[in-house]
Amino acid sequence: MFTPVISGTGVFTPEEVITNDELVAAFNAYADRMNAANAEAIARGEMAPLEHSSSEFIFKASGIERRHVIDKSGVLDPAVMHPLLPQRADGDLSLMAEMAVDACGKALDQAGVAADQIDLVICAASNLERAYPAVAIEIQQAIGAGGFAFDMNVACSSATFGIQAAADMLRAGSVRKAIVVNPEICSAHLEWRDRDCHFIFGDVATATVIERKEDTSGGGFEILSTRCATQYSNNIRNNNGFLRRSRPDGMKDRRDMQFMQNGRKVFKEVLPLVSAHVLRHMAESGVGSDELRRIWLHQANKTMNDFIGKKVLGRVPEAGEQPNILQDYANTSSAGSIIAFAQNCQDLKAGDCGLICSFGAGYSVGSVLLRRL
Ligand code: CO8
């Protein structure tokens, strides 16, 4: 058995930023247009008017201040309300692969690994921009990796589930160097016209290089153990899929073809699931709360993270122990906990333990216990 080590991470951050104020101004302009266009139906009581969104609510409910997106022009145009992402020719690099190549390049540089040494590429994300060929295989070719590649989707837990898959293959010896990459174009499956969720997501890509311990020059993070768990729930759902066109109403603008959630229920049901999962994982691995120097959590909601941090550590986390990045990135699905890790791990000392944990649709929870080398 070999020991897997995270030796590098990379983050691709889109240049365009939407602040809460910009987002709310666009949403409110859209709501006003809709209300004006449907004034008679509203007056007859056949339709409820759309209510305004507010920056204060968004910050208070989520902790989000801004988000990066691939295209802000369409999202902020009240007549469009979605990103404008032109269809690319089949011979061109796809958008997910383009984001992934940038993140992979940064992760490989940090690890000091040449792309042609990689023999496993996992593209793990909440949604793939096409059914096949696998985006991972396109990324494999674009970066010049060898071996094999495949896609996987466990929504917000895709990165940790991908890390477990790669780490297990590394342990068994079937691969030598892996990269798990998470290109998340959440802006394209968010319903920007729904006040309840229009503020939640942003775009980003992260990449994580995993190698055998004996192949690294030190300084990485040994993967002590991983745990994944799932429990079926309809509370976070997106019905878009290839069956859409075969349904009689297939081409209609159906709300269920974008991200939908029952946020309150998710909040209440996922918190105990995650806390119990992490505490069990730590107990089984013989790592006590007092040994945990850092927790890099999924970035969906600040109150949620504060709660989980307190449960896991058994006290209110001190500043920096449980870093949040969602104020700058919003929820970036599977990439969130990896951004938090990538941007807040280098100050840990040899022997320090930390835990990456993601959770989301499915429901799904994935945790990765690490020790700094
Ligand atoms: N502005 C002003 N008021 C608002 C707004 C708004 N934008 N939105 C809602 N309100 C109002 C509501 O109407 C409600 O009013 P009333 O009390 O009169 O009914 C009031 O504010 C409170 O509403 P909520 O109870 O909904 O507000 P919450 O405090 O629960 O906050 C959150 C809403 C932030 C959504 C919160 O419930 C939350 O964070 N829940 C957990 C979310 C979560 O973790 N989801 C994870 C899903 S992501 C995942 O797994 C990956 C999916 C794939 C990625 C998809 C990419 C697009």
Coordinates of C-alpha atoms and ligand atoms in Angstrom, one line a residue:
M1 CA 0.0 0.0 0.0
F2 CA 1.2 3.5 -0.9
T3 CA 0.6 6.7 1.1
P4 CA -1.3 9.4 -0.9
V5 CA -0.2 13.0 -0.4
I6 CA -1.7 16.3 -1.7
S7 CA 1.3 18.1 -3.1
G8 CA -0.4 21.0 -5.0
T9 CA -3.6 22.9 -5.5
G10 CA -4.6 25.5 -8.1
V11 CA -7.5 27.9 -8.3
F12 CA -8.8 29.5 -11.5
T13 CA -10.8 32.6 -10.6
P14 CA -12.8 34.3 -13.4
E15 CA -12.0 38.0 -13.8
E16 CA -15.6 39.2 -13.8
V17 CA -17.1 40.0 -10.4
I18 CA -20.8 40.8 -9.4
T19 CA -21.3 42.6 -6.1
N20 CA -24.5 42.1 -4.2
D21 CA -25.6 45.6 -5.0
E22 CA -25.1 45.0 -8.8
L23 CA -27.0 41.7 -8.6
V24 CA -29.9 43.2 -6.6
A25 CA -30.2 46.2 -9.0
A26 CA -30.5 43.8 -11.9
F27 CA -32.9 41.5 -10.2
N28 CA -35.1 44.4 -9.0
A29 CA -35.2 45.9 -12.5
Y30 CA -36.2 42.5 -13.9
A31 CA -39.0 42.3 -11.2
D32 CA -40.3 45.7 -12.1
R33 CA -40.4 44.8 -15.8
M34 CA -42.2 41.6 -15.1
N35 CA -44.7 43.3 -12.8
A36 CA -45.3 46.1 -15.4
A37 CA -45.8 43.5 -18.1
N38 CA -48.3 41.5 -16.0
A39 CA -50.0 44.5 -14.3
E40 CA -53.5 43.4 -15.3
A41 CA -53.1 39.8 -14.1
I42 CA -51.6 41.1 -10.9
A43 CA -54.6 43.5 -10.5
R44 CA -57.0 40.6 -11.1
G45 CA -55.2 38.6 -8.4
E46 CA -54.2 35.9 -10.8
M47 CA -50.5 36.5 -10.3
A48 CA -48.5 37.6 -7.3
P49 CA -46.1 40.5 -8.0
L50 CA -42.4 39.7 -7.8
E51 CA -40.8 41.2 -4.7
H52 CA -37.6 43.1 -4.6
S53 CA -34.4 41.4 -3.4
S54 CA -32.0 43.1 -1.0
S55 CA -28.2 43.2 -0.4
E56 CA -28.8 43.3 3.4
F57 CA -30.8 40.1 3.2
I58 CA -28.2 38.3 1.1
F59 CA -25.4 39.2 3.4
K60 CA -27.3 38.4 6.6
A61 CA -28.7 35.1 5.3
S62 CA -25.6 33.8 3.6
G63 CA -22.4 35.8 4.3
I64 CA -21.9 36.3 0.6
E65 CA -20.7 39.7 -0.6
R66 CA -19.8 39.1 -4.2
R67 CA -19.2 36.3 -6.7
H68 CA -16.9 35.7 -9.7
V69 CA -18.6 34.7 -13.0
I70 CA -17.6 33.8 -16.5
D71 CA -20.0 36.4 -18.0
K72 CA -21.7 39.1 -16.0
S73 CA -23.2 41.0 -18.9
G74 CA -26.1 38.6 -19.5
V75 CA -26.7 38.0 -15.8
L76 CA -27.0 41.7 -15.1
D77 CA -29.2 42.4 -18.1
P78 CA -32.8 42.4 -16.9
A79 CA -33.9 41.3 -20.4
V80 CA -31.6 38.3 -20.3
M81 CA -30.9 37.1 -16.7
H82 CA -28.4 34.4 -17.5
P83 CA -24.8 34.3 -18.6
L84 CA -24.1 34.6 -22.3
L85 CA -21.8 31.7 -23.1
P86 CA -21.5 31.3 -26.9
Q87 CA -21.6 27.7 -28.2
R88 CA -18.1 26.6 -29.1
A89 CA -17.2 24.6 -32.1
D90 CA -16.5 20.9 -31.4
G91 CA -12.9 21.3 -32.4
D92 CA -12.4 24.1 -29.8
L93 CA -11.4 23.6 -26.2
S94 CA -14.6 23.5 -24.2
L95 CA -15.2 26.1 -21.5
M96 CA -14.9 23.6 -18.6
A97 CA -11.7 22.3 -20.0
E98 CA -10.3 25.8 -20.5
M99 CA -11.0 26.7 -16.8
A100 CA -9.6 23.3 -15.7
V101 CA -6.4 23.7 -17.7
D102 CA -5.6 27.0 -15.8
A103 CA -6.3 25.4 -12.4
C104 CA -4.3 22.3 -13.3
G105 CA -1.3 24.3 -14.5
K106 CA -1.2 26.1 -11.1
A107 CA -1.6 22.9 -9.1
L108 CA 1.1 21.1 -11.1
D109 CA 3.5 24.1 -10.7
Q110 CA 3.0 24.0 -6.9
A111 CA 3.5 20.3 -6.8
G112 CA 6.6 20.5 -9.1
V113 CA 5.0 17.8 -11.2
A114 CA 5.2 17.7 -15.1
A115 CA 1.8 17.1 -16.7
D116 CA 3.0 14.0 -18.6
Q117 CA 3.7 12.3 -15.2
I118 CA 0.0 12.4 -14.3
D119 CA -1.7 9.1 -15.0
L120 CA -5.2 9.8 -13.7
V121 CA -7.4 12.9 -14.4
I122 CA -10.8 13.1 -12.6
C123 CA -13.1 15.9 -13.6
A124 CA -15.5 16.1 -10.7
A125 CA -18.2 18.8 -10.8
S126 CA -21.8 19.5 -10.3
N127 CA -22.7 19.5 -13.9
L128 CA -20.9 18.6 -17.1
E129 CA -21.3 20.8 -20.1
R130 CA -21.9 17.7 -22.3
A131 CA -22.7 14.1 -21.9
Y132 CA -19.7 12.7 -23.7
P133 CA -16.8 12.4 -24.6
A134 CA -15.8 12.9 -20.9
V135 CA -14.6 16.5 -20.2
A136 CA -11.8 14.8 -18.1
I137 CA -10.4 13.1 -21.3
E138 CA -10.3 16.5 -23.1
I139 CA -8.5 18.0 -20.0
Q140 CA -6.1 15.0 -20.0
Q141 CA -5.2 15.7 -23.7
A142 CA -5.1 19.5 -23.2
I143 CA -2.6 19.4 -20.3
G144 CA -0.6 16.5 -21.8
A145 CA -1.3 13.9 -19.2
G146 CA -1.1 10.1 -19.7
G147 CA -3.0 7.2 -18.2
F148 CA -6.8 7.6 -18.1
A149 CA -9.5 10.1 -17.2
F150 CA -13.2 10.1 -16.3
D151 CA -15.9 12.5 -15.2
M152 CA -18.0 12.2 -12.0
N153 CA -20.8 14.3 -10.4
V154 CA -21.7 14.3 -6.8
A155 CA -22.8 17.9 -6.8
C156 CA -21.2 20.0 -4.1
S157 CA -19.3 16.9 -2.8
S158 CA -17.7 16.1 -6.1
A159 CA -14.2 17.3 -5.1
T160 CA -14.0 15.2 -1.9
F161 CA -15.5 12.1 -3.5
G162 CA -13.0 12.6 -6.4
I163 CA -10.1 12.9 -3.9
Q164 CA -11.3 9.6 -2.2
A165 CA -11.4 7.8 -5.6
A166 CA -7.9 9.1 -6.6
A167 CA -6.4 8.5 -3.1
D168 CA -7.7 4.9 -3.0
M169 CA -6.3 4.2 -6.5
L170 CA -3.0 5.6 -5.4
R171 CA -3.0 3.5 -2.2
A172 CA -3.7 0.4 -4.2
G173 CA -0.9 1.2 -6.7
S174 CA -3.1 1.3 -9.9
V175 CA -2.1 5.0 -10.5
R176 CA 1.0 6.9 -9.5
K177 CA 0.1 10.6 -9.8
A178 CA -3.5 12.0 -10.0
I179 CA -5.1 15.3 -10.6
V180 CA -8.7 16.0 -9.4
V181 CA -10.2 19.0 -11.1
N182 CA -13.4 20.8 -10.4
P183 CA -14.5 23.3 -13.0
E184 CA -17.8 24.7 -11.7
I185 CA -19.9 26.9 -14.0
C186 CA -22.7 27.4 -11.5
S187 CA -23.9 30.6 -13.2
A188 CA -25.2 28.5 -16.1
H189 CA -27.5 26.3 -13.9
L190 CA -28.6 28.9 -11.4
E191 CA -32.0 30.5 -11.9
W192 CA -31.1 34.2 -11.7
R193 CA -34.8 35.2 -11.8
D194 CA -35.6 33.5 -8.6
R195 CA -35.2 35.8 -5.6
D196 CA -34.8 33.0 -3.1
C197 CA -31.6 31.7 -4.7
H198 CA -30.3 34.2 -7.2
F199 CA -27.5 35.2 -4.9
I200 CA -26.1 31.8 -4.0
F201 CA -23.6 30.7 -6.6
G202 CA -20.4 31.8 -8.5
D203 CA -18.0 30.3 -11.0
V204 CA -14.5 28.9 -10.4
A205 CA -12.2 25.9 -11.0
T206 CA -10.0 24.1 -8.6
A207 CA -7.4 21.4 -9.0
T208 CA -5.6 19.1 -6.6
V209 CA -2.5 17.0 -7.3
I210 CA -2.2 13.7 -5.4
E211 CA 1.0 11.7 -5.4
R212 CA 2.7 8.8 -3.5
K213 CA 4.5 10.2 -0.5
E214 CA 7.8 8.7 -1.6
D215 CA 7.6 10.7 -4.9
T216 CA 7.2 14.1 -3.2
S217 CA 10.0 16.3 -1.9
G218 CA 8.1 17.1 1.3
G219 CA 5.8 19.9 2.4
G220 CA 2.5 18.5 1.1
F221 CA -0.4 17.0 3.1
E222 CA -0.6 13.3 3.8
I223 CA -4.1 12.0 3.3
L224 CA -4.7 10.1 6.5
S225 CA -8.1 8.9 5.6
T226 CA -11.3 9.8 3.6
R227 CA -15.0 9.1 4.2
C228 CA -18.0 9.6 1.9
A229 CA -21.7 9.2 2.7
T230 CA -24.9 9.8 0.8
Q231 CA -28.6 9.9 1.7
Y232 CA -31.3 10.5 -0.9
S233 CA -33.2 13.8 -0.8
N234 CA -35.1 15.9 -3.3
N235 CA -34.5 19.1 -1.4
I236 CA -31.7 20.1 -3.8
R237 CA -32.6 19.2 -7.4
N238 CA -32.1 20.0 -11.1
N239 CA -34.2 18.0 -13.6
N240 CA -32.2 19.1 -16.7
G241 CA -31.0 16.1 -18.6
F242 CA -31.0 14.4 -22.0
L243 CA -34.6 13.2 -21.6
R244 CA -35.8 16.8 -21.7
R245 CA -36.2 16.8 -25.5
S246 CA -38.2 13.6 -25.5
R247 CA -40.9 15.0 -23.3
P248 CA -44.0 16.8 -24.8
D249 CA -43.2 20.0 -22.8
G250 CA -39.5 19.5 -23.2
M251 CA -38.6 22.8 -24.7
K252 CA -40.7 25.0 -22.4
D253 CA -39.0 27.3 -19.9
R254 CA -39.5 25.0 -17.0
R255 CA -38.3 26.2 -13.6
D256 CA -37.2 22.7 -12.6
M257 CA -34.5 22.7 -15.4
Q258 CA -32.3 24.9 -13.2
F259 CA -31.0 24.6 -9.6
M260 CA -33.9 24.3 -7.1
Q261 CA -33.7 23.9 -3.4
N262 CA -35.7 24.0 -0.2
G263 CA -33.0 26.0 1.5
R264 CA -34.5 25.9 5.0
K265 CA -34.9 22.1 4.9
V266 CA -31.4 21.7 3.5
F267 CA -30.1 23.8 6.3
K268 CA -31.8 21.8 9.0
E269 CA -31.2 18.4 7.6
V270 CA -27.7 18.7 6.4
L271 CA -26.2 20.2 9.5
P272 CA -26.6 17.2 11.8
L273 CA -25.6 14.8 9.0
V274 CA -22.3 16.6 8.4
S275 CA -21.4 17.1 12.1
A276 CA -22.1 13.4 12.9
H277 CA -20.2 12.3 9.7
V278 CA -17.1 14.3 10.6
L279 CA -17.1 13.3 14.3
R280 CA -17.4 9.7 13.3
H281 CA -14.6 10.0 10.7
M282 CA -12.3 11.6 13.2
A283 CA -13.1 9.0 15.9
E284 CA -12.4 6.1 13.5
S285 CA -9.1 7.7 12.4
G286 CA -8.0 8.3 16.0
V287 CA -7.8 12.1 15.6
G288 CA -9.2 14.2 18.4
S289 CA -10.8 17.6 18.1
D290 CA -7.9 19.1 20.0
E291 CA -5.5 17.8 17.2
L292 CA -7.4 19.5 14.4
R293 CA -5.6 22.8 13.5
R294 CA -7.9 23.7 10.6
I295 CA -11.3 22.8 9.0
W296 CA -11.8 23.7 5.4
L297 CA -15.6 23.4 4.9
H298 CA -17.9 23.5 1.9
Q299 CA -18.7 27.2 1.3
A300 CA -22.5 27.6 1.1
N301 CA -23.6 29.6 4.1
K302 CA -21.6 31.2 6.9
T303 CA -24.1 30.4 9.6
M304 CA -24.0 26.7 8.5
N305 CA -20.2 26.7 8.7
D306 CA -20.1 28.4 12.1
F307 CA -22.4 25.7 13.4
I308 CA -20.4 22.8 12.0
G309 CA -17.1 24.3 13.1
K310 CA -18.5 24.6 16.7
K311 CA -19.8 21.0 16.7
V312 CA -16.6 19.5 15.3
L313 CA -14.2 21.5 17.6
G314 CA -16.5 21.4 20.6
R315 CA -16.0 25.2 21.0
V316 CA -16.3 28.4 18.9
P317 CA -13.5 28.2 16.3
E318 CA -10.8 30.9 16.7
A319 CA -10.1 33.3 13.9
G320 CA -8.5 31.4 11.0
E321 CA -9.3 27.9 12.2
Q322 CA -12.2 27.6 9.9
P323 CA -11.6 30.0 7.0
N324 CA -14.5 31.2 4.9
I325 CA -14.0 32.3 1.3
L326 CA -17.7 32.5 0.4
Q327 CA -17.8 36.3 1.0
D328 CA -15.7 36.6 -2.2
Y329 CA -16.7 33.6 -4.2
A330 CA -20.3 32.7 -3.0
N331 CA -21.1 29.0 -3.2
T332 CA -18.9 27.5 -5.9
S333 CA -20.3 24.0 -5.3
S334 CA -17.6 21.3 -5.1
A335 CA -14.7 23.8 -5.5
G336 CA -15.5 25.8 -2.3
S337 CA -13.7 23.7 0.3
I338 CA -10.7 23.3 -2.1
I339 CA -10.4 27.1 -2.5
A340 CA -10.6 27.5 1.3
F341 CA -7.9 24.8 1.6
A342 CA -5.7 26.2 -1.2
Q343 CA -5.7 29.7 0.2
N344 CA -5.4 28.8 3.9
C345 CA -3.0 25.9 4.3
Q346 CA 0.5 27.0 3.8
D347 CA 1.1 28.4 7.3
L348 CA 0.4 24.9 9.0
K349 CA 3.4 23.3 10.5
A350 CA 4.7 19.7 10.0
G351 CA 2.5 17.3 12.0
D352 CA -0.6 19.7 12.0
C353 CA -3.9 18.0 11.1
G354 CA -6.7 19.5 9.1
L355 CA -10.0 18.4 7.6
I356 CA -11.6 19.2 4.2
C357 CA -15.3 18.6 4.2
S358 CA -17.9 19.2 1.6
F359 CA -21.7 18.6 1.6
G360 CA -24.6 19.2 -0.7
A361 CA -27.1 17.7 -3.1
G362 CA -27.8 14.0 -2.9
Y363 CA -27.5 14.5 0.1
S364 CA -23.8 13.9 0.1
V365 CA -21.0 14.4 2.5
G366 CA -17.3 13.9 1.9
S367 CA -14.4 14.4 4.3
V368 CA -10.6 14.2 3.9
L369 CA -8.4 14.1 6.9
L370 CA -4.9 15.5 6.3
R371 CA -1.6 15.9 8.1
R372 CA 1.1 18.4 7.1
L373 CA 4.4 16.7 6.2
Ligands
CO8_1 N1 -34.1 39.3 -0.7 C1 -34.9 39.7 0.3 N2 -35.7 38.8 1.0 C2 -35.6 37.5 0.6 C3 -34.8 37.0 -0.4 C4 -34.0 38.0 -1.1 N3 -33.1 37.7 -2.1 N4 -34.9 35.7 -0.6 C5 -35.8 35.3 0.3 N5 -36.3 36.4 1.0 C6 -37.3 36.3 2.1 C7 -38.2 35.1 2.0 O1 -39.2 35.4 1.1 C8 -38.6 35.0 3.4 O2 -39.7 35.8 3.7 P1 -40.9 35.4 4.7 O3 -40.2 35.1 6.0 O4 -41.8 36.6 4.7 O5 -41.4 34.1 4.1 C9 -37.4 35.4 4.2 O6 -36.6 36.2 3.4 C10 -36.5 34.3 4.8 O7 -36.3 33.3 3.7 P2 -35.6 31.9 3.9 O8 -36.2 31.2 5.1 O9 -35.5 31.2 2.6 O10 -34.1 32.5 4.2 P3 -33.0 31.7 4.9 O11 -32.6 32.5 6.1 O12 -33.2 30.3 5.1 O13 -31.8 31.8 3.9 C11 -30.6 30.5 2.3 C12 -31.9 31.3 2.6 C13 -29.4 31.4 2.3 C14 -30.8 29.9 0.9 C15 -30.4 29.4 3.4 O14 -31.6 28.7 3.5 C16 -29.3 28.4 3.0 O15 -28.2 28.7 2.9 N6 -29.7 27.1 3.0 C17 -28.7 26.0 2.7 C18 -28.3 26.1 1.3 C19 -27.3 25.1 0.9 O16 -26.3 24.8 1.6 N7 -27.5 24.6 -0.2 C20 -26.5 23.7 -0.8 C21 -27.0 23.4 -2.1 S1 -25.7 23.5 -3.3 C22 -25.3 21.9 -3.9 O17 -25.4 20.9 -3.3 C23 -24.8 21.9 -5.2 C24 -25.9 22.0 -6.2 C25 -25.3 22.1 -7.6 C26 -24.8 23.5 -7.9 C27 -25.8 24.2 -8.6 C28 -25.2 25.5 -9.2 C29 -26.3 26.4 -9.7

